[in-house]
Each structure stands twice: as C-alpha cells, then as structure tokens.
Short mmCIF file of C-alpha atoms and ligand atoms in Angstrom, two decimals:
data_model
loop_
_atom_site.label_atom_id
_atom_site.label_comp_id
_atom_site.label_asym_id
_atom_site.label_seq_id
_atom_site.Cartn_x
_atom_site.Cartn_y
_atom_site.Cartn_z
CA MET A 947 60.28 20.29 83.17
CA LYS A 948 63.50 18.70 81.88
CA VAL A 949 63.08 17.42 78.33
CA LEU A 950 65.59 15.08 76.72
CA GLY A 951 66.05 15.79 72.98
CA ILE A 952 67.54 13.25 70.58
CA GLU A 953 68.52 14.21 67.02
CA SER A 954 69.69 11.52 64.57
CA SER A 955 68.10 12.39 61.22
CA CYS A 956 71.33 12.59 59.21
CA ASP A 957 75.02 12.60 60.13
CA GLU A 958 74.97 14.37 63.51
CA THR A 959 74.18 12.63 66.79
CA GLY A 960 72.74 15.35 69.01
CA ILE A 961 71.68 14.71 72.60
CA ALA A 962 70.48 17.53 74.84
CA VAL A 963 68.38 18.30 77.88
CA TYR A 964 66.34 21.52 77.94
CA ASP A 965 64.91 22.76 81.25
CA SER A 966 61.71 24.68 80.50
CA ASN A 967 61.74 26.29 83.97
CA ASN A 968 64.91 28.30 83.44
CA GLY A 969 66.01 27.71 79.83
CA GLN A 970 69.15 25.83 80.87
CA ILE A 971 70.61 23.47 78.26
CA TRP A 972 73.02 20.57 78.58
CA GLN A 973 74.15 19.17 75.28
CA ARG A 974 76.50 16.88 73.41
CA LEU A 975 77.01 16.76 69.67
CA TYR A 976 78.95 14.23 67.66
CA SER A 977 79.51 14.88 63.96
CA GLN A 978 80.12 11.93 61.64
CA VAL A 979 81.59 14.16 58.94
CA GLU A 980 85.00 12.45 58.98
CA LYS A 981 83.34 9.04 58.43
CA HIS A 982 81.53 10.17 55.29
CA ARG A 983 84.21 12.44 53.84
CA GLU A 984 85.97 9.77 51.76
CA TYR A 985 82.63 9.00 50.02
CA GLY A 986 81.90 12.67 49.28
CA GLY A 987 78.47 12.50 50.95
CA VAL A 988 76.46 10.81 53.69
CA VAL A 989 76.36 6.98 53.43
CA PRO A 990 73.05 6.04 55.14
CA GLU A 991 74.16 2.63 56.49
CA LEU A 992 77.33 4.12 58.02
CA ALA A 993 75.25 6.92 59.52
CA SER A 994 72.87 4.50 61.27
CA ARG A 995 75.73 2.42 62.68
CA ASP A 996 77.54 5.47 63.99
CA HIS A 997 74.39 6.76 65.71
CA VAL A 998 74.09 3.35 67.41
CA ALA A 999 77.70 3.61 68.60
CA LYS A 1000 77.53 7.21 69.85
CA ALA A 1001 74.01 7.99 71.10
CA ALA A 1002 74.07 5.99 74.36
CA PRO A 1003 77.56 7.15 75.51
CA LEU A 1004 76.64 10.81 74.85
CA LEU A 1005 73.39 10.34 76.75
CA GLU A 1006 75.28 8.87 79.70
CA GLU A 1007 77.60 11.89 79.80
CA ILE A 1008 74.63 14.24 80.04
CA LEU A 1009 72.84 12.10 82.61
CA GLY A 1010 75.97 12.42 84.75
CA GLU A 1011 75.56 16.21 84.66
CA ILE A 1012 71.84 16.43 85.38
CA GLY A 1013 71.80 13.97 88.27
CA GLY A 1014 70.81 10.72 86.57
CA VAL A 1015 68.02 9.40 84.43
CA SER A 1016 65.35 10.12 87.06
CA ALA A 1017 65.84 13.87 86.44
CA ILE A 1018 64.27 13.52 82.97
CA ASP A 1019 60.57 14.42 82.83
CA SER A 1020 59.88 13.72 79.16
CA ILE A 1021 61.55 12.76 75.92
CA ALA A 1022 61.55 14.25 72.41
CA TYR A 1023 63.25 12.82 69.35
CA THR A 1024 63.41 13.59 65.63
CA ARG A 1025 60.70 11.54 63.91
CA GLY A 1026 61.53 12.91 60.42
CA PRO A 1027 62.18 13.98 57.76
CA GLY A 1028 65.54 12.28 57.33
CA LEU A 1029 67.29 8.96 56.67
CA ILE A 1030 65.02 6.14 57.83
CA GLY A 1031 67.75 3.98 59.42
CA ALA A 1032 69.32 6.96 61.18
CA LEU A 1033 65.93 8.18 62.46
CA MET A 1034 65.12 4.71 63.81
CA VAL A 1035 68.18 4.76 66.06
CA GLY A 1036 67.08 7.94 67.84
CA ALA A 1037 63.42 6.89 67.86
CA ASN A 1038 64.16 3.50 69.41
CA LEU A 1039 66.39 5.01 72.08
CA ALA A 1040 63.73 7.60 72.93
CA ARG A 1041 60.84 5.16 73.03
CA GLY A 1042 62.81 2.56 74.96
CA LEU A 1043 63.66 5.14 77.62
CA ALA A 1044 60.09 6.42 77.74
CA TRP A 1045 58.84 2.87 78.20
CA ALA A 1046 61.36 2.07 80.93
CA LEU A 1047 60.88 5.37 82.80
CA ASP A 1048 57.14 5.61 82.17
CA LYS A 1049 57.52 9.19 80.85
CA PRO A 1050 55.79 10.95 77.92
CA VAL A 1051 57.53 10.76 74.54
CA LEU A 1052 57.03 12.83 71.39
CA GLY A 1053 58.36 12.61 67.80
CA VAL A 1054 59.38 16.07 66.56
CA HIS A 1055 59.58 17.43 63.00
CA HIS A 1056 63.24 18.15 62.26
CA MET A 1057 62.45 21.38 60.38
CA GLU A 1058 60.24 22.63 63.21
CA GLY A 1059 63.28 22.09 65.43
CA HIS A 1060 65.35 24.30 63.10
CA LEU A 1061 62.55 26.86 62.78
CA LEU A 1062 62.17 27.30 66.54
CA ALA A 1063 65.92 27.29 67.32
CA PRO A 1064 66.12 31.13 67.26
CA MET A 1065 63.74 31.05 70.26
CA LEU A 1066 66.51 29.51 72.36
CA ALA A 1067 68.09 32.99 72.44
CA GLN A 1068 67.30 35.61 75.11
CA ASP A 1069 65.93 37.95 72.45
CA LYS A 1070 63.14 35.76 71.07
CA PRO A 1071 61.39 36.52 67.77
CA GLU A 1072 57.83 37.73 68.12
CA LEU A 1073 54.94 36.16 66.23
CA PRO A 1074 53.92 36.42 63.46
CA PHE A 1075 57.09 35.94 61.43
CA VAL A 1076 58.46 34.77 58.11
CA ALA A 1077 60.94 31.92 58.50
CA LEU A 1078 63.68 31.25 55.96
CA LEU A 1079 64.77 27.63 56.43
CA VAL A 1080 68.05 26.90 54.69
CA SER A 1081 69.65 23.53 55.35
CA GLY A 1082 71.34 20.70 53.47
CA GLY A 1083 68.02 19.09 52.58
CA HIS A 1084 65.49 21.94 52.57
CA THR A 1085 65.08 25.52 51.38
CA MET A 1086 61.77 27.15 52.19
CA LEU A 1087 60.02 30.33 53.20
CA VAL A 1088 57.33 29.74 55.81
CA ASP A 1089 54.55 31.98 57.08
CA VAL A 1090 54.34 31.43 60.85
CA LYS A 1091 51.23 33.06 62.31
CA ARG A 1092 51.11 30.83 65.38
CA LEU A 1093 53.52 28.20 66.66
CA GLY A 1094 52.84 24.90 64.91
CA ASP A 1095 50.73 26.56 62.23
CA TYR A 1096 53.00 26.68 59.18
CA ARG A 1097 52.17 27.75 55.62
CA ILE A 1098 54.90 27.20 53.05
CA LEU A 1099 55.22 30.30 50.88
CA GLY A 1100 57.87 28.85 48.56
CA GLU A 1101 60.39 26.00 48.34
CA SER A 1102 63.29 24.96 46.17
CA LEU A 1103 62.21 23.13 43.04
CA ASP A 1104 65.56 21.31 42.88
CA ASP A 1105 68.68 21.54 45.09
CA ALA A 1106 68.49 22.91 48.63
CA VAL A 1107 70.84 25.83 49.31
CA GLY A 1108 73.17 23.76 51.50
CA GLU A 1109 73.25 21.04 48.85
CA ALA A 1110 74.15 23.63 46.17
CA PHE A 1111 76.95 24.94 48.44
CA ASP A 1112 78.24 21.38 48.99
CA LYS A 1113 78.07 20.38 45.29
CA THR A 1114 79.78 23.57 44.12
CA ALA A 1115 82.42 23.15 46.81
CA LYS A 1116 83.08 19.63 45.49
CA LEU A 1117 83.59 21.06 41.97
CA LEU A 1118 86.18 23.39 43.46
CA GLY A 1119 87.99 20.43 45.02
CA LEU A 1120 86.95 21.21 48.61
CA PRO A 1121 86.33 18.34 51.06
CA TYR A 1122 82.79 17.31 52.08
CA PRO A 1123 80.72 19.04 53.42
CA GLY A 1124 82.13 21.99 51.56
CA GLY A 1125 79.55 24.69 52.45
CA PRO A 1126 81.53 26.34 55.27
CA GLU A 1127 84.82 25.96 53.35
CA LEU A 1128 83.38 27.50 50.20
CA ALA A 1129 82.02 30.35 52.35
CA ALA A 1130 85.47 30.93 53.86
CA LEU A 1131 87.03 31.12 50.37
CA ALA A 1132 84.26 33.45 49.18
CA ASP A 1133 84.77 35.77 52.15
CA SER A 1134 88.51 36.01 51.51
CA VAL A 1135 88.02 38.37 48.52
CA ALA A 1136 85.88 41.47 48.00
CA LYS A 1137 84.95 40.92 44.34
CA SER A 1138 84.96 38.46 41.47
CA ARG A 1139 85.43 38.63 37.70
CA PHE A 1140 82.40 36.30 37.39
CA GLU A 1141 78.70 37.08 37.70
CA PHE A 1142 76.25 34.25 38.39
CA PRO A 1143 72.48 34.46 37.68
CA ARG A 1144 69.90 35.14 40.44
CA PRO A 1145 67.60 32.17 39.67
CA MET A 1146 63.83 32.78 39.50
CA THR A 1147 64.05 36.38 40.66
CA ASN A 1148 62.90 37.93 37.36
CA ARG A 1149 59.36 36.57 37.77
CA PRO A 1150 56.97 36.84 40.69
CA GLY A 1151 56.77 34.12 43.31
CA LEU A 1152 58.70 32.68 46.22
CA GLU A 1153 59.95 29.45 44.65
CA PHE A 1154 63.70 28.79 44.46
CA SER A 1155 65.99 26.89 42.10
CA PHE A 1156 69.69 26.45 42.84
CA SER A 1157 70.85 23.66 40.52
CA GLY A 1158 71.60 26.16 37.72
CA LEU A 1159 74.20 27.91 39.88
CA LYS A 1160 76.09 24.65 40.26
CA THR A 1161 75.97 24.22 36.45
CA ALA A 1162 77.21 27.81 35.97
CA ALA A 1163 80.14 26.99 38.27
CA LEU A 1164 80.80 23.72 36.40
CA ASN A 1165 80.98 25.55 33.05
CA ILE A 1166 83.56 28.02 34.38
CA VAL A 1167 85.57 25.19 35.97
CA LYS A 1168 85.59 23.23 32.65
CA LYS A 1169 86.69 26.29 30.64
CA ASN A 1170 89.51 27.17 33.03
CA GLN A 1171 91.49 23.99 33.54
CA PRO A 1172 93.78 23.68 35.42
CA LEU A 1173 91.98 25.69 38.08
CA ASP A 1174 94.28 28.01 40.04
CA ASP A 1175 93.64 29.40 43.51
CA SER A 1176 92.53 32.86 42.38
CA LEU A 1177 89.91 31.36 40.02
CA ARG A 1178 88.68 29.05 42.76
CA VAL A 1179 88.26 31.92 45.20
CA GLU A 1180 86.50 34.12 42.64
CA ILE A 1181 84.09 31.33 41.61
CA ALA A 1182 83.29 30.77 45.31
CA HIS A 1183 82.71 34.51 45.79
CA ALA A 1184 80.41 34.85 42.75
CA PHE A 1185 78.47 31.71 43.73
CA GLN A 1186 77.95 32.76 47.35
CA TRP A 1187 76.96 36.26 46.33
CA ALA A 1188 74.36 34.94 43.83
CA VAL A 1189 72.84 32.62 46.48
CA VAL A 1190 72.74 35.29 49.17
CA ASP A 1191 71.33 37.93 46.82
CA THR A 1192 68.61 35.50 45.65
CA LEU A 1193 67.66 34.72 49.26
CA ARG A 1194 67.64 38.46 50.04
CA ILE A 1195 65.26 39.23 47.17
CA LYS A 1196 62.87 36.40 48.12
CA CYS A 1197 62.90 37.28 51.83
CA GLY A 1198 62.02 40.88 50.92
CA ARG A 1199 59.11 39.63 48.83
CA ALA A 1200 57.89 37.31 51.58
CA LEU A 1201 57.91 40.16 54.12
CA GLU A 1202 55.94 42.35 51.71
CA GLU A 1203 53.48 39.59 50.83
CA THR A 1204 52.69 38.67 54.44
CA GLY A 1205 53.06 42.12 55.97
CA HIS A 1206 55.07 40.53 58.82
CA GLN A 1207 57.79 42.56 60.49
CA ASN A 1208 59.94 39.71 61.76
CA LEU A 1209 62.21 37.44 59.76
CA VAL A 1210 63.63 34.28 61.31
CA VAL A 1211 66.53 32.51 59.60
CA ALA A 1212 67.40 28.94 60.56
CA GLY A 1213 69.14 25.79 59.33
CA GLY A 1214 72.80 25.03 58.62
CA VAL A 1215 73.24 27.75 55.98
CA GLY A 1216 71.96 30.24 58.57
CA ALA A 1217 75.52 30.08 59.93
CA ASN A 1218 76.75 31.81 56.76
CA ARG A 1219 78.32 35.15 57.66
CA CYS A 1220 77.56 36.88 54.36
CA LEU A 1221 73.89 35.79 54.50
CA ARG A 1222 73.60 37.12 58.05
CA GLU A 1223 75.05 40.51 57.12
CA VAL A 1224 72.97 40.93 53.98
CA LEU A 1225 69.68 39.89 55.62
CA GLU A 1226 70.35 42.14 58.60
CA LYS A 1227 70.61 45.08 56.18
CA GLN A 1228 67.65 43.90 54.09
CA ALA A 1229 65.37 43.63 57.15
CA GLY A 1230 66.26 47.20 58.09
CA GLU A 1231 65.10 48.35 54.65
CA HIS A 1232 61.73 46.68 55.27
CA ALA A 1233 61.45 48.12 58.80
CA ALA A 1234 61.63 44.50 59.94
CA ARG A 1235 63.83 42.63 62.44
CA VAL A 1236 65.82 39.55 61.62
CA TYR A 1237 66.59 36.77 64.13
CA PHE A 1238 69.21 34.05 63.79
CA PRO A 1239 69.90 31.13 66.11
CA ALA A 1240 73.27 31.07 67.86
CA VAL A 1241 75.68 29.51 65.33
CA GLU A 1242 75.86 26.30 67.42
CA TYR A 1243 72.07 25.88 66.98
CA CYS A 1244 72.06 26.52 63.21
CA THR A 1245 73.32 23.10 62.18
CA ASP A 1246 71.71 19.90 63.45
CA ASN A 1247 71.67 19.56 67.24
CA GLY A 1248 69.70 17.97 70.06
CA ALA A 1249 68.81 21.23 71.82
CA MET A 1250 66.46 22.37 69.05
CA ILE A 1251 64.61 19.04 69.24
CA ALA A 1252 64.40 19.21 73.05
CA TYR A 1253 63.05 22.77 72.78
CA ALA A 1254 60.43 22.11 70.06
CA GLY A 1255 59.45 18.94 71.93
CA ALA A 1256 59.15 20.87 75.22
CA LEU A 1257 56.72 23.38 73.69
CA ARG A 1258 54.47 20.59 72.40
CA LEU A 1259 54.78 18.39 75.52
CA LEU A 1260 53.94 21.38 77.74
CA GLY A 1261 50.91 21.90 75.50
CA GLY A 1262 49.77 18.39 76.43
CA GLN A 1263 50.85 16.58 73.25
CA SER A 1264 52.57 13.19 73.35
CA ASP A 1265 52.68 9.95 71.33
CA ASP A 1266 51.57 6.46 72.16
CA VAL A 1267 54.79 4.83 73.40
CA ALA A 1268 54.09 1.81 71.16
CA ASP A 1269 54.01 4.07 68.06
CA SER A 1270 56.89 2.91 65.87
CA ASP A 1271 56.58 5.26 62.92
CA VAL A 1272 59.50 7.36 61.58
CA ARG A 1273 59.20 9.45 58.42
CA ALA A 1274 61.64 9.99 55.55
CA ARG A 1275 59.25 12.68 54.25
CA TRP A 1276 56.90 14.72 56.36
CA SER A 1277 55.12 17.93 55.43
CA LEU A 1278 55.67 20.82 57.84
CA GLU A 1279 52.16 22.04 56.97
CA SER A 1280 50.58 18.85 58.32
CA LEU A 1281 51.63 19.60 61.93
CA SER A 1282 49.04 20.48 64.53
CA PRO A 1283 49.20 23.89 66.26
CA ILE A 1284 51.11 23.98 69.55
O1 KG4 P 2019 70.77 22.06 58.96
P1 KG4 P 2019 71.97 21.25 58.65
O2 KG4 P 2019 73.00 21.04 59.71
O3 KG4 P 2019 71.58 19.82 58.20
C1 KG4 P 2019 70.43 19.52 57.49
O4 KG4 P 2019 69.35 19.40 58.12
O5 KG4 P 2019 70.55 19.45 56.25
O6 KG4 P 2019 72.63 21.92 57.35
C2 KG4 P 2019 73.82 21.44 56.79
C3 KG4 P 2019 74.13 22.27 55.54
C4 KG4 P 2019 75.29 21.69 54.74
O7 KG4 P 2019 74.92 21.66 53.38
C5 KG4 P 2019 76.43 22.67 55.01
O8 KG4 P 2019 77.36 22.74 53.95
C6 KG4 P 2019 75.66 23.96 55.14
O9 KG4 P 2019 74.51 23.60 55.91
N1 KG4 P 2019 76.43 25.00 55.86
C7 KG4 P 2019 76.84 26.16 55.29
C8 KG4 P 2019 77.54 26.87 56.30
N2 KG4 P 2019 77.55 26.11 57.44
C9 KG4 P 2019 76.85 24.98 57.15
N3 KG4 P 2019 76.64 26.64 54.06
C10 KG4 P 2019 77.16 27.86 53.79
N4 KG4 P 2019 77.87 28.60 54.68
C11 KG4 P 2019 78.09 28.14 55.94
N5 KG4 P 2019 78.78 28.89 56.81
ZN1 ZN P 2020 68.89 19.96 59.78
#
C-alpha cells in the first residue's frame, strides 16, 4: 500500500509517500526557516501562507516519481498538535485529495509520527520501549507497551528542550533556530569554566524543567559583557552538557522504573550528536539498547507521518472524509491502540 504523508504542523512542509510493501520512501521537505529568521521565531500567519505556496508543488514532484496520483492508496496528514492555520493547510490538501480520489484518509498525531520514526530504519526497536521525545515543542518520556498505547511518564513543566536550545542560542547571538548552531559551538571545545545545574534531578520523578538553564545562561551573559567568542563557546558547552546529562539521568530512571530494555529517542533534538553519544553509553550501562531515527527523520518530515498513518490505516482505521477537525493541543495518551 502506498500512503501519502503530509506534514505541516509548524515551519516545515513535508510531503512523502511510504510503500508498506517494501519500505520504500519518496520524500520532499521544504523548510521555512529563512522566512522566520528575521522575526527570531515562527510567525504563524507566514507559516500558513508558505505551506499553501509549497505543498502542492512538492506533491506534484513526488507524484511524477511514483507514476501519478492513481498510485496513491491512502492519505495521512498531521492533525495536531501544532499551529492551527498551518495544520489546516495540510488537512485540507489531504481531505480534498481523499475526496477526489475516493481513498481513505487519516489524521495523525505529530508526536506519534516522531515516536515511530526510528521504525523506518532496518534495525527496528522492539516493544516494549521507553521513548524520549525531544522536539521544539515537547519534551516527554513515554512508556510504549504496544503501538498506539502511550503512557506519559514525565514531561517538561516549562520549556521544551529544543525551545531551551533555541532561546539560549538567541542569548548567544546565534540566528534562529539556534539549536544546531549552539550544538556545533558546544562540540568545538572539550570543557567549560562554567557549570550549569541539572534541573529536577535531585528529587525523584521523571518531570523536566529547562527554563532555569536559559536563566543561568542569561546571568552569565549579563555579567560578561561584551561577550567574546571563548565565553560564547564555553556557555554553549556548559548548557548542552547540563541538558544532555539531565536527559541521561531521567532516561536511566525511566528504564529502571519500567524495566524495559529498549530506549527510543526521537524529535528534532534527537539529531544532537552529544545526546546520541551519551545515551548510547548510558543504555549500555542499563543493559539496554538505544534507537535513534536517521538524522533526516529526527526533525519534522512527511515520511514519519506517512509511516505512522500506514500502520493505523493497515489496521483498518480511517476518518470520515467530511471530518474537518485539526488540533492545536492533543494528548498522546488519548490515542487508540494500533
Ligand atoms: O521535531 P522538530 O523538528 O520540530 C518540532 O516538532 O518542534 O524539532 C525542532 C527543534 C528545534 O528547537 C531545533 O533547534 C532543535 O529541534 N534541534 C536541535 C538540533 N537539531 C535540531 N537541538 C540541539 N541539537 C541539534 N543538533
Ligand atoms: Zn516535530
């Protein structure tokens, strides 16, 4: 079955086709980052307009490769969570196509897309597993006993990890979205004269809080004006190390609490090299295995939506084509099992 996947929840237009018979993927991704950079963050109205401009041309490119629109068997799109206007663009395209082609359509949870992205690899994680979801909008540890059956073990009480990376990067004068740039600075040195706290690690529990790290960075920046390059690099290093160490500690706890032997890491921050190295080592210490998506499937993309949609569509799930609901907020725990 060839499933079209459409992702438009934020500032990436992702269109992909996933073939469930052989795992083949065709995909196109357009990032709006340049459009939003001068505003220092995503401007929702600009995001919606850009999705309108880019989604159909990207779809046409892919249709050219798969042999036309008649090759599509069903359609999946991101229903939420995300920016309402941006979500509506993908949803309307998906439902319009489903209506015209008389094919099944399904709205997919964006975070389920991220969570299942490591299963696009040859070496798929085995159930049950603990999933660490670290993106620009979410930070959570999830107990996954069966596909579609998600129990949130802990979430961030304030900033998501990606958001904390981006805000701290902005303090250091790096362009939006600064996460990858901050990471590159941090990786360029082996140590730092600064030490940041490991928030919420000195008490039990799997909750996170990252806004204090941004404040710690702000205090150092204020005290050390004008900021020179060596300070900037050392602040980046101390910040990244504190985030990664905090995630390491909480992942260890989640593995112990659940007794699971597999850890799945997904979401944009899952592309972080330091996080990958540290969690690889950490999993070994817990006799567990850690799985990451390919870097191209860490950040938002259409393939993860096509894949999550394919699993549910193959399981017989689909929406009423007249259903017009998209969701800014949507609990992962409310999903039905696959
Ligand atoms: O999953 P994603 O593409 O979008 C959301 O659903 O939010 O995640 C984007 C986030 C951004 O905050 C970005 O700065 C961060 O992931 N990010 C990184 C890295 N690559 C992307 N953060 C740290 N290190 C990276 N290498
Ligand atoms: Zn995302």
